[in-house]
Amino acid sequence: MPVEISRRSNEFPDPDEADESGLLAVGGDLSIERLKAAYSRGIFPWYEEGMPILWWTPDPRMVLYPGKMIISHSLKQSIKKQQFKVTIDTAFEKVIKNCSKTPRKGETGTWITRDMKNAYIRLHEAGFAHSAEAWLDGELVGGLYGVALGKAFFGESMFHHVTNASKVAFYT
């Protein structure tokens, strides 16, 4: 059973207390301080519009070490062609808006609520959230965003309008 957390404290329960799906806590807010406290312990918010904020810490978690990344043949070709111009932190708001709007196979709606967008934009303005953008002929065609704390980057969402655009941004 998830623990209800207060708006007055940025404390979270021990991640070992999460249920088997990884749900740890309910409530609180999306302040910069709370989000930093959550991410520093492997906890992240994920909920739908109209629901209370749900805090998750699934076990196991996927960890990708840059030096161990396996690149597909098609991605290698896209990188070699240099068809995309990749930038960092030049269009954060556009990236998060595209992530929230781009349809995904077999899914309807989005977990990137208006409050989530605003919270991550504040995190970006404070220097803790970042984006990588892929451009083709001056148009944003792919990208990703996430949270950086110390040497760790917590990827949140990606989108693409052109094949391999978000993967090239991710690789970069």
PDB file of C-alpha atoms in Angstrom:
ATOM      1  CA  MET A   1       0.000   0.000   0.000  1.00  0.00           C
ATOM      2  CA  PRO A   2       1.550   3.340  -1.023  1.00  0.00           C
ATOM      3  CA  VAL A   3       2.286   5.862   1.717  1.00  0.00           C
ATOM      4  CA  GLU A   4       0.621   9.279   1.563  1.00  0.00           C
ATOM      5  CA  ILE A   5       3.189  12.063   1.648  1.00  0.00           C
ATOM      6  CA  SER A   6       2.728  15.594   2.865  1.00  0.00           C
ATOM      7  CA  ARG A   7       3.298  18.856   1.012  1.00  0.00           C
ATOM      8  CA  ARG A   8       5.299  20.121   4.003  1.00  0.00           C
ATOM      9  CA  SER A   9       8.166  17.659   3.779  1.00  0.00           C
ATOM     10  CA  ASN A  10      10.282  16.371   0.898  1.00  0.00           C
ATOM     11  CA  GLU A  11      10.851  13.070   2.703  1.00  0.00           C
ATOM     12  CA  PHE A  12       9.944   9.814   0.988  1.00  0.00           C
ATOM     13  CA  PRO A  13       9.517   6.360   2.466  1.00  0.00           C
ATOM     14  CA  ASP A  14      12.334   3.860   1.977  1.00  0.00           C
ATOM     15  CA  PRO A  15      12.186   2.666  -1.676  1.00  0.00           C
ATOM     16  CA  ASP A  16      12.189  -0.928  -0.354  1.00  0.00           C
ATOM     17  CA  GLU A  17       8.636  -0.227   0.859  1.00  0.00           C
ATOM     18  CA  ALA A  18       7.266   0.061  -2.709  1.00  0.00           C
ATOM     19  CA  ASP A  19       4.647  -2.467  -3.734  1.00  0.00           C
ATOM     20  CA  GLU A  20       5.531  -5.113  -6.325  1.00  0.00           C
ATOM     21  CA  SER A  21       4.609  -2.758  -9.206  1.00  0.00           C
ATOM     22  CA  GLY A  22       6.991  -0.126  -7.839  1.00  0.00           C
ATOM     23  CA  LEU A  23       4.364   2.275  -6.455  1.00  0.00           C
ATOM     24  CA  LEU A  24       5.822   3.880  -3.330  1.00  0.00           C
ATOM     25  CA  ALA A  25       3.838   6.971  -2.382  1.00  0.00           C
ATOM     26  CA  VAL A  26       0.896   9.242  -3.210  1.00  0.00           C
ATOM     27  CA  GLY A  27       0.553  13.008  -2.875  1.00  0.00           C
ATOM     28  CA  GLY A  28       2.941  15.850  -2.271  1.00  0.00           C
ATOM     29  CA  ASP A  29       3.776  18.294  -5.027  1.00  0.00           C
ATOM     30  CA  LEU A  30       6.095  18.734  -7.997  1.00  0.00           C
ATOM     31  CA  SER A  31       8.391  21.349  -6.497  1.00  0.00           C
ATOM     32  CA  ILE A  32      12.028  21.450  -7.580  1.00  0.00           C
ATOM     33  CA  GLU A  33      13.109  20.385  -4.089  1.00  0.00           C
ATOM     34  CA  ARG A  34      10.761  17.383  -3.987  1.00  0.00           C
ATOM     35  CA  LEU A  35      11.693  16.264  -7.505  1.00  0.00           C
ATOM     36  CA  LYS A  36      15.410  16.456  -6.680  1.00  0.00           C
ATOM     37  CA  ALA A  37      14.809  14.516  -3.447  1.00  0.00           C
ATOM     38  CA  ALA A  38      12.848  11.886  -5.387  1.00  0.00           C
ATOM     39  CA  TYR A  39      15.301  11.419  -8.247  1.00  0.00           C
ATOM     40  CA  SER A  40      18.252  11.264  -5.842  1.00  0.00           C
ATOM     41  CA  ARG A  41      16.618   8.129  -4.392  1.00  0.00           C
ATOM     42  CA  GLY A  42      15.498   6.560  -7.678  1.00  0.00           C
ATOM     43  CA  ILE A  43      11.896   7.748  -7.325  1.00  0.00           C
ATOM     44  CA  PHE A  44       9.893   9.501 -10.044  1.00  0.00           C
ATOM     45  CA  PRO A  45       6.343  10.836 -10.516  1.00  0.00           C
ATOM     46  CA  TRP A  46       4.012   9.179 -13.005  1.00  0.00           C
ATOM     47  CA  TYR A  47       0.264   9.727 -13.071  1.00  0.00           C
ATOM     48  CA  GLU A  48      -2.576  10.893 -15.317  1.00  0.00           C
ATOM     49  CA  GLU A  49      -4.480  14.175 -15.382  1.00  0.00           C
ATOM     50  CA  GLY A  50      -7.043  14.331 -12.577  1.00  0.00           C
ATOM     51  CA  MET A  51      -5.251  11.749 -10.421  1.00  0.00           C
ATOM     52  CA  PRO A  52      -3.160  12.418  -7.326  1.00  0.00           C
ATOM     53  CA  ILE A  53       0.600  12.446  -7.869  1.00  0.00           C
ATOM     54  CA  LEU A  54       1.911   8.867  -7.771  1.00  0.00           C
ATOM     55  CA  TRP A  55       5.591   8.217  -6.935  1.00  0.00           C
ATOM     56  CA  TRP A  56       7.275   5.119  -8.352  1.00  0.00           C
ATOM     57  CA  THR A  57      10.514   3.213  -7.832  1.00  0.00           C
ATOM     58  CA  PRO A  58      10.296  -0.068  -9.753  1.00  0.00           C
ATOM     59  CA  ASP A  59      12.862  -2.777  -9.119  1.00  0.00           C
ATOM     60  CA  PRO A  60      14.711  -3.709 -11.208  1.00  0.00           C
ATOM     61  CA  ARG A  61      15.462  -0.501 -13.113  1.00  0.00           C
ATOM     62  CA  MET A  62      17.158  -0.294 -16.467  1.00  0.00           C
ATOM     63  CA  VAL A  63      20.597   1.297 -16.264  1.00  0.00           C
ATOM     64  CA  LEU A  64      22.445   2.127 -19.462  1.00  0.00           C
ATOM     65  CA  TYR A  65      26.169   2.731 -19.319  1.00  0.00           C
ATOM     66  CA  PRO A  66      27.268   4.893 -22.288  1.00  0.00           C
ATOM     67  CA  GLY A  67      30.307   2.742 -23.063  1.00  0.00           C
ATOM     68  CA  LYS A  68      28.169  -0.404 -23.200  1.00  0.00           C
ATOM     69  CA  MET A  69      25.428   0.945 -25.493  1.00  0.00           C
ATOM     70  CA  ILE A  70      24.710  -1.360 -28.432  1.00  0.00           C
ATOM     71  CA  ILE A  71      23.936   0.555 -31.601  1.00  0.00           C
ATOM     72  CA  SER A  72      21.841  -1.005 -34.352  1.00  0.00           C
ATOM     73  CA  HIS A  73      23.034  -1.017 -37.951  1.00  0.00           C
ATOM     74  CA  SER A  74      20.321   1.450 -39.038  1.00  0.00           C
ATOM     75  CA  LEU A  75      21.216   3.846 -36.220  1.00  0.00           C
ATOM     76  CA  LYS A  76      24.914   3.625 -37.143  1.00  0.00           C
ATOM     77  CA  GLN A  77      23.945   4.551 -40.720  1.00  0.00           C
ATOM     78  CA  SER A  78      21.875   7.534 -39.529  1.00  0.00           C
ATOM     79  CA  ILE A  79      24.740   8.755 -37.360  1.00  0.00           C
ATOM     80  CA  LYS A  80      27.232   8.323 -40.213  1.00  0.00           C
ATOM     81  CA  LYS A  81      25.001  10.249 -42.669  1.00  0.00           C
ATOM     82  CA  GLN A  82      24.833  13.188 -40.250  1.00  0.00           C
ATOM     83  CA  GLN A  83      21.335  13.890 -41.530  1.00  0.00           C
ATOM     84  CA  PHE A  84      20.298  15.479 -38.225  1.00  0.00           C
ATOM     85  CA  LYS A  85      21.699  18.518 -36.495  1.00  0.00           C
ATOM     86  CA  VAL A  86      21.705  17.697 -32.775  1.00  0.00           C
ATOM     87  CA  THR A  87      21.560  20.399 -30.119  1.00  0.00           C
ATOM     88  CA  ILE A  88      21.391  20.300 -26.342  1.00  0.00           C
ATOM     89  CA  ASP A  89      19.029  22.450 -24.258  1.00  0.00           C
ATOM     90  CA  THR A  90      17.989  24.754 -27.103  1.00  0.00           C
ATOM     91  CA  ALA A  91      14.316  23.769 -27.308  1.00  0.00           C
ATOM     92  CA  PHE A  92      13.406  22.131 -23.982  1.00  0.00           C
ATOM     93  CA  GLU A  93       9.787  23.326 -23.961  1.00  0.00           C
ATOM     94  CA  LYS A  94       9.246  22.212 -27.568  1.00  0.00           C
ATOM     95  CA  VAL A  95      10.684  18.782 -26.762  1.00  0.00           C
ATOM     96  CA  ILE A  96       8.488  18.201 -23.713  1.00  0.00           C
ATOM     97  CA  LYS A  97       5.396  19.438 -25.597  1.00  0.00           C
ATOM     98  CA  ASN A  98       6.161  17.082 -28.487  1.00  0.00           C
ATOM     99  CA  CYS A  99       6.721  14.201 -26.077  1.00  0.00           C
ATOM    100  CA  SER A 100       3.286  14.843 -24.586  1.00  0.00           C
ATOM    101  CA  LYS A 101       1.515  15.120 -27.964  1.00  0.00           C
ATOM    102  CA  THR A 102       3.163  12.492 -30.160  1.00  0.00           C
ATOM    103  CA  PRO A 103       0.922   9.406 -30.420  1.00  0.00           C
ATOM    104  CA  ARG A 104       2.438   6.091 -29.404  1.00  0.00           C
ATOM    105  CA  LYS A 105       1.433   2.737 -30.816  1.00  0.00           C
ATOM    106  CA  GLY A 106      -1.160   1.059 -28.612  1.00  0.00           C
ATOM    107  CA  GLU A 107      -1.509   4.038 -26.238  1.00  0.00           C
ATOM    108  CA  THR A 108      -3.989   6.847 -25.806  1.00  0.00           C
ATOM    109  CA  GLY A 109      -3.449   9.958 -23.768  1.00  0.00           C
ATOM    110  CA  THR A 110      -0.292  10.948 -21.958  1.00  0.00           C
ATOM    111  CA  TRP A 111       1.241  10.829 -18.518  1.00  0.00           C
ATOM    112  CA  ILE A 112       2.901  14.199 -19.202  1.00  0.00           C
ATOM    113  CA  THR A 113       0.209  16.353 -17.636  1.00  0.00           C
ATOM    114  CA  ARG A 114       0.154  20.158 -17.715  1.00  0.00           C
ATOM    115  CA  ASP A 115       1.512  20.204 -14.146  1.00  0.00           C
ATOM    116  CA  MET A 116       4.293  17.780 -15.106  1.00  0.00           C
ATOM    117  CA  LYS A 117       5.291  19.943 -18.097  1.00  0.00           C
ATOM    118  CA  ASN A 118       5.430  23.023 -15.885  1.00  0.00           C
ATOM    119  CA  ALA A 119       7.426  21.204 -13.193  1.00  0.00           C
ATOM    120  CA  TYR A 120      10.033  19.919 -15.649  1.00  0.00           C
ATOM    121  CA  ILE A 121      10.294  23.337 -17.298  1.00  0.00           C
ATOM    122  CA  ARG A 122      11.051  24.770 -13.835  1.00  0.00           C
ATOM    123  CA  LEU A 123      13.621  21.990 -13.308  1.00  0.00           C
ATOM    124  CA  HIS A 124      15.173  22.916 -16.654  1.00  0.00           C
ATOM    125  CA  GLU A 125      15.307  26.604 -15.743  1.00  0.00           C
ATOM    126  CA  ALA A 126      17.041  25.590 -12.482  1.00  0.00           C
ATOM    127  CA  GLY A 127      19.621  23.554 -14.432  1.00  0.00           C
ATOM    128  CA  PHE A 128      18.455  20.042 -13.488  1.00  0.00           C
ATOM    129  CA  ALA A 129      16.433  18.987 -16.556  1.00  0.00           C
ATOM    130  CA  HIS A 130      17.913  18.829 -20.027  1.00  0.00           C
ATOM    131  CA  SER A 131      16.918  18.061 -23.578  1.00  0.00           C
ATOM    132  CA  ALA A 132      18.627  16.808 -26.701  1.00  0.00           C
ATOM    133  CA  GLU A 133      17.034  17.883 -29.966  1.00  0.00           C
ATOM    134  CA  ALA A 134      17.308  16.473 -33.491  1.00  0.00           C
ATOM    135  CA  TRP A 135      16.678  18.935 -36.326  1.00  0.00           C
ATOM    136  CA  LEU A 136      16.175  18.298 -40.036  1.00  0.00           C
ATOM    137  CA  ASP A 137      16.111  21.257 -42.396  1.00  0.00           C
ATOM    138  CA  GLY A 138      15.570  23.605 -39.454  1.00  0.00           C
ATOM    139  CA  GLU A 139      12.581  21.662 -38.096  1.00  0.00           C
ATOM    140  CA  LEU A 140      12.516  19.829 -34.746  1.00  0.00           C
ATOM    141  CA  VAL A 141      11.936  16.184 -35.708  1.00  0.00           C
ATOM    142  CA  GLY A 142      12.980  14.305 -32.584  1.00  0.00           C
ATOM    143  CA  GLY A 143      14.311  14.633 -29.098  1.00  0.00           C
ATOM    144  CA  LEU A 144      14.305  13.578 -25.506  1.00  0.00           C
ATOM    145  CA  TYR A 145      14.372  15.114 -22.061  1.00  0.00           C
ATOM    146  CA  GLY A 146      15.271  14.017 -18.585  1.00  0.00           C
ATOM    147  CA  VAL A 147      16.752  14.957 -15.242  1.00  0.00           C
ATOM    148  CA  ALA A 148      20.473  15.159 -14.441  1.00  0.00           C
ATOM    149  CA  LEU A 149      21.745  14.811 -10.881  1.00  0.00           C
ATOM    150  CA  GLY A 150      25.458  14.361 -10.353  1.00  0.00           C
ATOM    151  CA  LYS A 151      26.743  11.980 -13.025  1.00  0.00           C
ATOM    152  CA  ALA A 152      23.362  10.308 -13.581  1.00  0.00           C
ATOM    153  CA  PHE A 153      20.818  11.187 -16.267  1.00  0.00           C
ATOM    154  CA  PHE A 154      17.255   9.953 -15.791  1.00  0.00           C
ATOM    155  CA  GLY A 155      15.619   9.771 -19.212  1.00  0.00           C
ATOM    156  CA  GLU A 156      11.941  10.667 -19.092  1.00  0.00           C
ATOM    157  CA  SER A 157      10.512  10.689 -22.593  1.00  0.00           C
ATOM    158  CA  MET A 158      11.420  10.743 -26.282  1.00  0.00           C
ATOM    159  CA  PHE A 159       9.592  11.566 -29.491  1.00  0.00           C
ATOM    160  CA  HIS A 160      10.316  11.412 -33.197  1.00  0.00           C
ATOM    161  CA  HIS A 161       8.618  12.544 -36.388  1.00  0.00           C
ATOM    162  CA  VAL A 162      11.414  11.140 -38.586  1.00  0.00           C
ATOM    163  CA  THR A 163      12.838   7.635 -38.160  1.00  0.00           C
ATOM    164  CA  ASN A 164      15.885   7.495 -35.876  1.00  0.00           C
ATOM    165  CA  ALA A 165      15.732  11.222 -34.990  1.00  0.00           C
ATOM    166  CA  SER A 166      15.246  10.675 -31.244  1.00  0.00           C
ATOM    167  CA  LYS A 167      17.748   7.804 -31.227  1.00  0.00           C
ATOM    168  CA  VAL A 168      20.423   9.993 -32.811  1.00  0.00           C
ATOM    169  CA  ALA A 169      19.692  12.677 -30.195  1.00  0.00           C
ATOM    170  CA  PHE A 170      19.901  10.026 -27.464  1.00  0.00           C
ATOM    171  CA  TYR A 171      23.164   8.648 -28.836  1.00  0.00           C
ATOM    172  CA  THR A 172      24.655  12.148 -28.985  1.00  0.00           C
TER     173      THR A 172
END
